[in-house]
XYZ file of N, CA and C in Angstrom:
120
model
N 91.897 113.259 79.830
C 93.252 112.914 80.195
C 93.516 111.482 79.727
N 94.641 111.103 79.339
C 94.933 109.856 78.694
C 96.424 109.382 79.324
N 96.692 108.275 79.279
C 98.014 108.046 79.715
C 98.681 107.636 78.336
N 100.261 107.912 78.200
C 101.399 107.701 77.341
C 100.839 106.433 76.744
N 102.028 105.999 75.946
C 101.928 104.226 75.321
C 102.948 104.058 76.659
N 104.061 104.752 76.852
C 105.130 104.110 77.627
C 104.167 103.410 79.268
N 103.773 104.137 79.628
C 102.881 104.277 80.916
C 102.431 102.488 80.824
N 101.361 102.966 79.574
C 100.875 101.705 79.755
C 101.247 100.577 79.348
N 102.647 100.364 78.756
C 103.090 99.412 78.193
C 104.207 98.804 79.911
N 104.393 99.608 80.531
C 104.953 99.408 81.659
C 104.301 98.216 82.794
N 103.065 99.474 82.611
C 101.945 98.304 83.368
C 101.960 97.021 83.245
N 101.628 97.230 81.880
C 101.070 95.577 81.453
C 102.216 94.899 81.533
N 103.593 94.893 81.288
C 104.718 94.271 81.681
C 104.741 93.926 82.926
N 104.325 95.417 84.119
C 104.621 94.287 85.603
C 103.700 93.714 85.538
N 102.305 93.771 85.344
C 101.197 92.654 85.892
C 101.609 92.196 84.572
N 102.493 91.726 84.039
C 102.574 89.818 83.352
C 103.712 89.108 84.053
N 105.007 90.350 84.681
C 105.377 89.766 85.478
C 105.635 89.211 86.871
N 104.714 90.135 87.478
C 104.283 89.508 88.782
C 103.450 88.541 88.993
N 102.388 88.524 88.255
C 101.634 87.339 87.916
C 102.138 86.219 87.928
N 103.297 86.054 86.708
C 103.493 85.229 86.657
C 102.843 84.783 84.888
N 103.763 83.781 84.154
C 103.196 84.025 82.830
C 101.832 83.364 82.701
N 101.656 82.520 83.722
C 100.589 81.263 83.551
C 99.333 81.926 84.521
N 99.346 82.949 85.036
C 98.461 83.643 85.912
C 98.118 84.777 85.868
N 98.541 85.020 84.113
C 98.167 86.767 84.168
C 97.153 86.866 83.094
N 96.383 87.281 82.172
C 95.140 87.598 81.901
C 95.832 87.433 80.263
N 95.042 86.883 79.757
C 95.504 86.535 78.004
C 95.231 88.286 77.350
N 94.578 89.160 78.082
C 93.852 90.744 77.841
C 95.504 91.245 77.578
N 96.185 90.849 78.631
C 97.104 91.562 79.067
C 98.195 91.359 77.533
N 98.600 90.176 77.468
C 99.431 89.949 76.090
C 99.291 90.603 74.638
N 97.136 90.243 74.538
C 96.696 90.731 73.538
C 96.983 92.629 73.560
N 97.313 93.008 74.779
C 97.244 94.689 74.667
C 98.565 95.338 73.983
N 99.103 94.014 74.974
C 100.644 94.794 75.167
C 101.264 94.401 72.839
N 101.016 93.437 72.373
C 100.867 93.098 70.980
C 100.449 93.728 70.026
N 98.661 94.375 70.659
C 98.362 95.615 69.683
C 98.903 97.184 69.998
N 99.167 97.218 71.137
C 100.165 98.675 71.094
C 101.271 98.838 70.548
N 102.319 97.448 70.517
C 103.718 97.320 70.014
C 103.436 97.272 68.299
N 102.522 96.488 67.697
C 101.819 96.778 66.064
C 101.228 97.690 66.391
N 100.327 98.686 66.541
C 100.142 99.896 66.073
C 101.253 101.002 66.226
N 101.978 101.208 66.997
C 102.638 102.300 67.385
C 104.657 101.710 66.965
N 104.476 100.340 66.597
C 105.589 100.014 66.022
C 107.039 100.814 66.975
């Protein structure tokens, strides 16, 4: 079982914005960057 791109592109949006930009995980930017370049 796998989740969507949408799913997980959701995610990583709230935990960068609940976080906060200065308190959320550099993982999180780098993911959300290579899903938006690969899947364009």
């Amino acid at each position: 079982m796998s989740y969507n791109i949408e799913t997980i592109l959701s995610e990583k949006f709230e935990t960068i914005i609940s976080r906060g930009t200065l308190n959320t995980r550099m993982r999180d930017y780098y993911d959300v960057y290579i899903l938006l370049t690969i899947n364009g």
